[in-house]
mmCIF file of C-alpha atoms in Angstrom:
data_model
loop_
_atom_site.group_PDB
_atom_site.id
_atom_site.type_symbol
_atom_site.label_atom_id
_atom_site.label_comp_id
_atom_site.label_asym_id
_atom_site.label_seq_id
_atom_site.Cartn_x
_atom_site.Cartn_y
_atom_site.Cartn_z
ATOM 1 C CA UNK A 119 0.000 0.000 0.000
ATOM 2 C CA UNK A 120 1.079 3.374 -0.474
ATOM 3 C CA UNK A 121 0.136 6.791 1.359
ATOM 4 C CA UNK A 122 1.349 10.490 0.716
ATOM 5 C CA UNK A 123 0.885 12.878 3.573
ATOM 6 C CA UNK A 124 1.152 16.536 2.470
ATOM 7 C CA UNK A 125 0.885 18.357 6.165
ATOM 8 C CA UNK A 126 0.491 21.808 5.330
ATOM 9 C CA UNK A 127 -2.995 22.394 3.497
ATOM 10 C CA UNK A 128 -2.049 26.087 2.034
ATOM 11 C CA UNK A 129 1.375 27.758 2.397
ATOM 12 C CA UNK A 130 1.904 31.843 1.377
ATOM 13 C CA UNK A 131 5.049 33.495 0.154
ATOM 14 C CA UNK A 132 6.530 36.798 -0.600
ATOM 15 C CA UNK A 133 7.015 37.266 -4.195
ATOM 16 C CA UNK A 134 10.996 36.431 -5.371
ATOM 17 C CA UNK A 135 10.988 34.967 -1.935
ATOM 18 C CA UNK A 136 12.043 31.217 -1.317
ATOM 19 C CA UNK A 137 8.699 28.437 0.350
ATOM 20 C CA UNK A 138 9.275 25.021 1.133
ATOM 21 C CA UNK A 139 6.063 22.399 0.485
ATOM 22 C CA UNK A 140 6.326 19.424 2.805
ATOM 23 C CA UNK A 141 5.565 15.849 1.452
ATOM 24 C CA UNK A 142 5.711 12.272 3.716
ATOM 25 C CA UNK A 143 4.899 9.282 1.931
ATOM 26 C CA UNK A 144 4.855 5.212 2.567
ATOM 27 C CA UNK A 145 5.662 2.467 0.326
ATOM 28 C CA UNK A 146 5.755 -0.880 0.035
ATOM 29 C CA UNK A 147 7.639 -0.787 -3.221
ATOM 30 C CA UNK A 148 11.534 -1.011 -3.430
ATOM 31 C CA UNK A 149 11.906 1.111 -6.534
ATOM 32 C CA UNK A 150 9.491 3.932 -7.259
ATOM 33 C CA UNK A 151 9.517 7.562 -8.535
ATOM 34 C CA UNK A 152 8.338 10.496 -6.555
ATOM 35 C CA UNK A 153 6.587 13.408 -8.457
ATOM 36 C CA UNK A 154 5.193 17.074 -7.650
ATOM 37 C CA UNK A 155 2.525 18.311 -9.667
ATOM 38 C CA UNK A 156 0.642 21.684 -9.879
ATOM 39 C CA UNK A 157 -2.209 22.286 -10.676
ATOM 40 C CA UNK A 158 -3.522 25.941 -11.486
ATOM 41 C CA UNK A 159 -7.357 26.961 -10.772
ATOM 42 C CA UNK A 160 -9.188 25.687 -12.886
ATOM 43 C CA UNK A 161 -6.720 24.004 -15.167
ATOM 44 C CA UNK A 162 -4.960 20.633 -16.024
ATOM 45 C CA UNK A 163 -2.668 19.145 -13.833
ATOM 46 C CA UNK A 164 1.287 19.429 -14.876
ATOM 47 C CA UNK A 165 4.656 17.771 -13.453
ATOM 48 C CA UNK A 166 6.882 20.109 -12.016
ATOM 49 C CA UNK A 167 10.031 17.892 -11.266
ATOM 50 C CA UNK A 168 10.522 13.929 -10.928
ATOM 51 C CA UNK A 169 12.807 12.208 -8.188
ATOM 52 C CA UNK A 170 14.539 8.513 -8.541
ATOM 53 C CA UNK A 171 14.251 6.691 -4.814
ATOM 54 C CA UNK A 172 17.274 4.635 -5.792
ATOM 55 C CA UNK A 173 19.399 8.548 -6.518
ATOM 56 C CA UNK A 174 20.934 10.057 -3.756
ATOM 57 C CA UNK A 175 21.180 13.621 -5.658
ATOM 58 C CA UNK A 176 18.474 15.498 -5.176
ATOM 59 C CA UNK A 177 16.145 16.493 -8.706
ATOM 60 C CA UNK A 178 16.652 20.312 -9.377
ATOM 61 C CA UNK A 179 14.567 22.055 -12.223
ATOM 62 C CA UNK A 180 15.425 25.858 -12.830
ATOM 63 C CA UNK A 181 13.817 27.511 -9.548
ATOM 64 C CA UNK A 182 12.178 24.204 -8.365
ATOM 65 C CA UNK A 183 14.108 21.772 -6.363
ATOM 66 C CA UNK A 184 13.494 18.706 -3.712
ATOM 67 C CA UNK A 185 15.194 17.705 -0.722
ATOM 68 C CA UNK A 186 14.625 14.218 -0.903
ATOM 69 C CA UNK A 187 14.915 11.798 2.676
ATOM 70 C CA UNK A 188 14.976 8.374 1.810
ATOM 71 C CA UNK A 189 15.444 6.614 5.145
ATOM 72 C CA UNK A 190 13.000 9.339 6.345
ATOM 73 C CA UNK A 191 10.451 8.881 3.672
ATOM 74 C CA UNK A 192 10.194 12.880 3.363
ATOM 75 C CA UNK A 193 9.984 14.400 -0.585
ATOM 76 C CA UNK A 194 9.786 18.358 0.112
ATOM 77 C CA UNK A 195 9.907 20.682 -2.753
ATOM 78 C CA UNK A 196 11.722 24.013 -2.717
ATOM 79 C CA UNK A 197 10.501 27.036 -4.913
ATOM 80 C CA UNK A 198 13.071 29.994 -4.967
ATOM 81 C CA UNK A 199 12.450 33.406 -6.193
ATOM 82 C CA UNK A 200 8.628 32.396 -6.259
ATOM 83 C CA UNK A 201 6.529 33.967 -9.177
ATOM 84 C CA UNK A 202 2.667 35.131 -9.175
ATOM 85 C CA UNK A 203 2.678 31.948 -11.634
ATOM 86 C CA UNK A 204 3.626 29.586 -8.838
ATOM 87 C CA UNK A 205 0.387 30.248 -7.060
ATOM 88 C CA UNK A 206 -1.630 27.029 -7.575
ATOM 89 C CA UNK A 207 -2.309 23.304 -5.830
ATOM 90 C CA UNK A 208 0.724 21.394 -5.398
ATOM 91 C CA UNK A 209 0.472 17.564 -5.171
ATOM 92 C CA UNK A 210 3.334 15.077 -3.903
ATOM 93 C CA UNK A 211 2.316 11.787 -5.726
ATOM 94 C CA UNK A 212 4.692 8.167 -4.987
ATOM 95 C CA UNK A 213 5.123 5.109 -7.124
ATOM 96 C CA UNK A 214 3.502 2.925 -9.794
ATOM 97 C CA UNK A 215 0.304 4.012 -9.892
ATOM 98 C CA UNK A 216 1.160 7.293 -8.656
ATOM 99 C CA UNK A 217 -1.006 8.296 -5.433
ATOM 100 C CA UNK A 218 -0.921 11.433 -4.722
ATOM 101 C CA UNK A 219 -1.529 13.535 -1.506
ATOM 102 C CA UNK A 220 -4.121 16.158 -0.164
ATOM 103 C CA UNK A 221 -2.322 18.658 -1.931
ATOM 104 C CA UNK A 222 -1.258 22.388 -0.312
ATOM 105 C CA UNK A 223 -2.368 25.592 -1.785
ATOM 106 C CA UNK A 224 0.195 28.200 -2.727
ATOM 107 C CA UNK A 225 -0.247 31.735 -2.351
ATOM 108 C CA UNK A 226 2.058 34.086 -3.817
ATOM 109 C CA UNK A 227 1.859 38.104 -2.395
ATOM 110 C CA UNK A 228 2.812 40.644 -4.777
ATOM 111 C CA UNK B 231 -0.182 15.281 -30.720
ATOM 112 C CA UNK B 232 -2.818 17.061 -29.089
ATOM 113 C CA UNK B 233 -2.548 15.302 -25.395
ATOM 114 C CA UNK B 234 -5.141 13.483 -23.351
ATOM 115 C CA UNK B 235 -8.414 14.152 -24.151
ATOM 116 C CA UNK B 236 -11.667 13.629 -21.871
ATOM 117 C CA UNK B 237 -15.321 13.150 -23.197
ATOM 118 C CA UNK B 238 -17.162 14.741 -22.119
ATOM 119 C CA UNK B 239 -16.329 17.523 -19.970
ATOM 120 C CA UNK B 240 -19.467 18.575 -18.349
ATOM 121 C CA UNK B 241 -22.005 15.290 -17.765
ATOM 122 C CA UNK B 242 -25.601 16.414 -15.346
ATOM 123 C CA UNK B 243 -26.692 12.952 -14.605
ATOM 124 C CA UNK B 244 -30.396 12.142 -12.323
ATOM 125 C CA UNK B 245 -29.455 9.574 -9.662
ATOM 126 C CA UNK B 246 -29.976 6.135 -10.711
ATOM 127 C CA UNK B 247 -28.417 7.005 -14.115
ATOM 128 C CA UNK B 248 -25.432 5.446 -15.921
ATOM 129 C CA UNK B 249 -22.914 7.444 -17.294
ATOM 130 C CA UNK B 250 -19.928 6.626 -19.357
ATOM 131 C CA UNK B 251 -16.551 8.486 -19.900
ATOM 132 C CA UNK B 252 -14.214 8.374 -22.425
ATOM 133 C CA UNK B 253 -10.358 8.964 -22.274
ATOM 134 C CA UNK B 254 -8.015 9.558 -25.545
ATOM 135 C CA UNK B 255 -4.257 9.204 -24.558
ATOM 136 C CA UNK B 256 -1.380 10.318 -25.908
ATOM 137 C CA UNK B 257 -0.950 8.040 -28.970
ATOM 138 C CA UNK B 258 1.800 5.391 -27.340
ATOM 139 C CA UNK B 259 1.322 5.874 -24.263
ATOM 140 C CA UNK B 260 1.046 2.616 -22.814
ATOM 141 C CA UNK B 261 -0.164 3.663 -18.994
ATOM 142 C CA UNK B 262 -3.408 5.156 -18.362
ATOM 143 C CA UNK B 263 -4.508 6.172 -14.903
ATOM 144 C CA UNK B 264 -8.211 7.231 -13.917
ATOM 145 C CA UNK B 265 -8.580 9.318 -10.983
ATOM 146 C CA UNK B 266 -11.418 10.876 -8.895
ATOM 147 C CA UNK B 267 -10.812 14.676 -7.392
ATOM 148 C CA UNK B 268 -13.165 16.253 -5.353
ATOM 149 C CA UNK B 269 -12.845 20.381 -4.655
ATOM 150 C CA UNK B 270 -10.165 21.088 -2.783
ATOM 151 C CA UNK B 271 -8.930 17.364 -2.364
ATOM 152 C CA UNK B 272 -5.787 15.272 -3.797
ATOM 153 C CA UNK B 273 -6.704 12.923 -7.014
ATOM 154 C CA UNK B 274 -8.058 9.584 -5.644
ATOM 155 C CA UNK B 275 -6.892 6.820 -7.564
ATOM 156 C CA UNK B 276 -9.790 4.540 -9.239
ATOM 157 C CA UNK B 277 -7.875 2.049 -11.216
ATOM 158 C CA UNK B 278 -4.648 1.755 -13.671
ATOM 159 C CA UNK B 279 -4.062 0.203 -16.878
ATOM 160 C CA UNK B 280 -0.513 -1.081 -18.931
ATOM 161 C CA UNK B 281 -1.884 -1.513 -22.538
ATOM 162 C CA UNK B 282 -5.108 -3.682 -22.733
ATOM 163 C CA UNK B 283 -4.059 -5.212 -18.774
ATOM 164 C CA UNK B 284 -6.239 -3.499 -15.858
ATOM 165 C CA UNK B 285 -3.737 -3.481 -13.041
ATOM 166 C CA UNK B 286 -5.622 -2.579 -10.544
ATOM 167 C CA UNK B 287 -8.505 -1.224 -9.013
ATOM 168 C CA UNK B 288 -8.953 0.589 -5.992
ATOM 169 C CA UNK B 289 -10.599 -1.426 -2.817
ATOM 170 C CA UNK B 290 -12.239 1.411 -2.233
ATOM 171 C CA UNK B 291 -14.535 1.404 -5.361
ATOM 172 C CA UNK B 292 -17.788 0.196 -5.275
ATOM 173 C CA UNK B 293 -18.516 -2.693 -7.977
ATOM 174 C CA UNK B 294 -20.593 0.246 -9.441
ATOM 175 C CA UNK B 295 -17.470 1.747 -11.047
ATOM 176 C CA UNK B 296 -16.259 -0.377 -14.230
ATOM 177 C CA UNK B 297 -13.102 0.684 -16.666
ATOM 178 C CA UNK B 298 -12.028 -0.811 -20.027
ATOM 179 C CA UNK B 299 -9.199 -0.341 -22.523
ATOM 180 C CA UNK B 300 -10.081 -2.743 -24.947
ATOM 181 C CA UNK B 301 -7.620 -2.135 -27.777
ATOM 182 C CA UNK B 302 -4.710 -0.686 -25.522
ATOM 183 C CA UNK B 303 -6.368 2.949 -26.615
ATOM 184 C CA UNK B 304 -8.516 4.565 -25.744
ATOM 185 C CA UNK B 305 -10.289 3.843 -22.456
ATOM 186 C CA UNK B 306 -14.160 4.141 -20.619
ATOM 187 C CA UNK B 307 -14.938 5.228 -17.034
ATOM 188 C CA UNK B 308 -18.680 3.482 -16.829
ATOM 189 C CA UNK B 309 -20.844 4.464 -13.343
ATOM 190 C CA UNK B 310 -23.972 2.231 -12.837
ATOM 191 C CA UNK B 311 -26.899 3.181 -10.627
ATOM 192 C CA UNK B 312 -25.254 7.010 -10.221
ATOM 193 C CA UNK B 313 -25.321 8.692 -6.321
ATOM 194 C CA UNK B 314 -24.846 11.905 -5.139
ATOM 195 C CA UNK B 315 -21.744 11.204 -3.890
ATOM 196 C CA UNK B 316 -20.544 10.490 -7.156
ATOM 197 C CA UNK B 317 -20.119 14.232 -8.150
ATOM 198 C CA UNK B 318 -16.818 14.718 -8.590
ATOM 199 C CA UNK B 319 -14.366 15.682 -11.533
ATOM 200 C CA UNK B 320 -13.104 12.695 -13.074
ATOM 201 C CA UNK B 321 -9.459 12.199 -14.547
ATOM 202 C CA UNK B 322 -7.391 10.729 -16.688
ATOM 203 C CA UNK B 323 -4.199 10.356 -17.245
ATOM 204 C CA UNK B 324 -1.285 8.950 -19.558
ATOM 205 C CA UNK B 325 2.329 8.123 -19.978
ATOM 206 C CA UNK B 326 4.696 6.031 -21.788
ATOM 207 C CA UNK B 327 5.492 3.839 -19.270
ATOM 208 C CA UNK B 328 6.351 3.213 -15.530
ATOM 209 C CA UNK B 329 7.433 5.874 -13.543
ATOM 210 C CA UNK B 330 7.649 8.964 -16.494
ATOM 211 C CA UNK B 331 5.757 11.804 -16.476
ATOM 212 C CA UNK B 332 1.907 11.626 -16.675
ATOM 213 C CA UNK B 333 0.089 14.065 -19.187
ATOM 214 C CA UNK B 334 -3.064 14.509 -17.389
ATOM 215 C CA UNK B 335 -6.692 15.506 -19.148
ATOM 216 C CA UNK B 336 -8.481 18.324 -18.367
ATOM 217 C CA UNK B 337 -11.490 16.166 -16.363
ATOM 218 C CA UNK B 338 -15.045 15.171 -16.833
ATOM 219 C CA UNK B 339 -17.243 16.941 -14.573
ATOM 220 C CA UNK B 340 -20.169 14.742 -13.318
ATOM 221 C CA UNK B 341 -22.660 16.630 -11.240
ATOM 222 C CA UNK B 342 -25.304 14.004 -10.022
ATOM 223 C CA UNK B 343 -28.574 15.488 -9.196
#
């Protein structure tokens, strides 16, 4: 079985400031993938960066990057120099058949 | 390529209906996910398929809920016997295999009434 545990159900942030999304997750499987999406109001959902369980090096994509805790089971997601464009739902999601948390809404003040 | 596409988008059902969904993915695409999402909630996962092969469904679906990909394609979301608590958006989602990126659809709202 798998579970994703996003803590923090909306999160605001200064724009060009840096936020941190928190993600905890369970899994019986020994080799998965962990994902963030995003999804905008009232729009489709998109990946924002991928993460290998079986990499040490943690996934960076342009301003987005994860600090990933294996042994801890913990998949956060750092956002620096945060854009009005940023504000939207963001989902952890683990594994095969990719289950995905609660989600935590991102505000971003101008 | 013009990405996943969901039919329809916007389905008003009477309770006790059946409805059926459709799902187009990405020509290739081999996975194809189905997922329920409620306002302000995560996707729930309904059920999973590689190619023709229905991986799994959720325990949590009532034998109401049915999917098919019969051809490896393009797949239906069928609801028997329609509740209230049905309402929901209704996703889909493909990719080209384990563990890549999945292109999701833009939903099928069912509003059960």
């Amino acid at each position: 079985a798998q579970t994703v545990t996003q803590s923090q159900p909306e999160m605001s942030v200064q724009e060009a400031e840096t936020v941190t999304l928190s993600c905890t997750y369970d899994t019986s499987e020994s080799d998965y993938y962990l994902f963030w999406y995003k999804q905008p109001p009232s729009r489709q959902m998109i990946l924002v960066i991928r993460q290998e369980a079986y990499k040490q090096q943690n996934a960076t994509e342009n301003r987005f990057s994860v600090n990933f805790q294996k042994a801890a089971k913990s998949f956060s997601l750092k956002i620096s120099d945060s854009q009005l464009g940023d504000a939207a739902m963001y989902f952890c999601a683990v594994g095969n058949k990719l289950v995905f948390g609660a989600g935590t809404i991102l505000r971003v003040k101008s | 390529d013009t990405g996943v596409s969901q039919d329809p988008r916007h389905k008003i059902t009477k309770r006790g209906q059946n409805v059926t969904f459709r799902c187009d993915p990405i020509s290739e695409h081999n996975r194809l996910y189905w997922y329920r999402q409620t306002l302000g909630q995560g996707p729930e996962f309904l059920t999973y398929f590689q190619n023709e092969a229905q991986l799994e469904k959720s325990r949590l679906l009532s034998d109401r809920f049915s999917a098919e990909r019969p051809k490896g394609s393009f797949s239906t979301l069928e609801i028997q016997r329609t509740e209230q608590g049905d309402s929901a958006m209704y996703l889909c989602a493909s990719s080209s295999s384990e563990n890549t990126e999945a292109f999701f659809g833009q939903g099928t709202r069912l509003t059960v009434v």
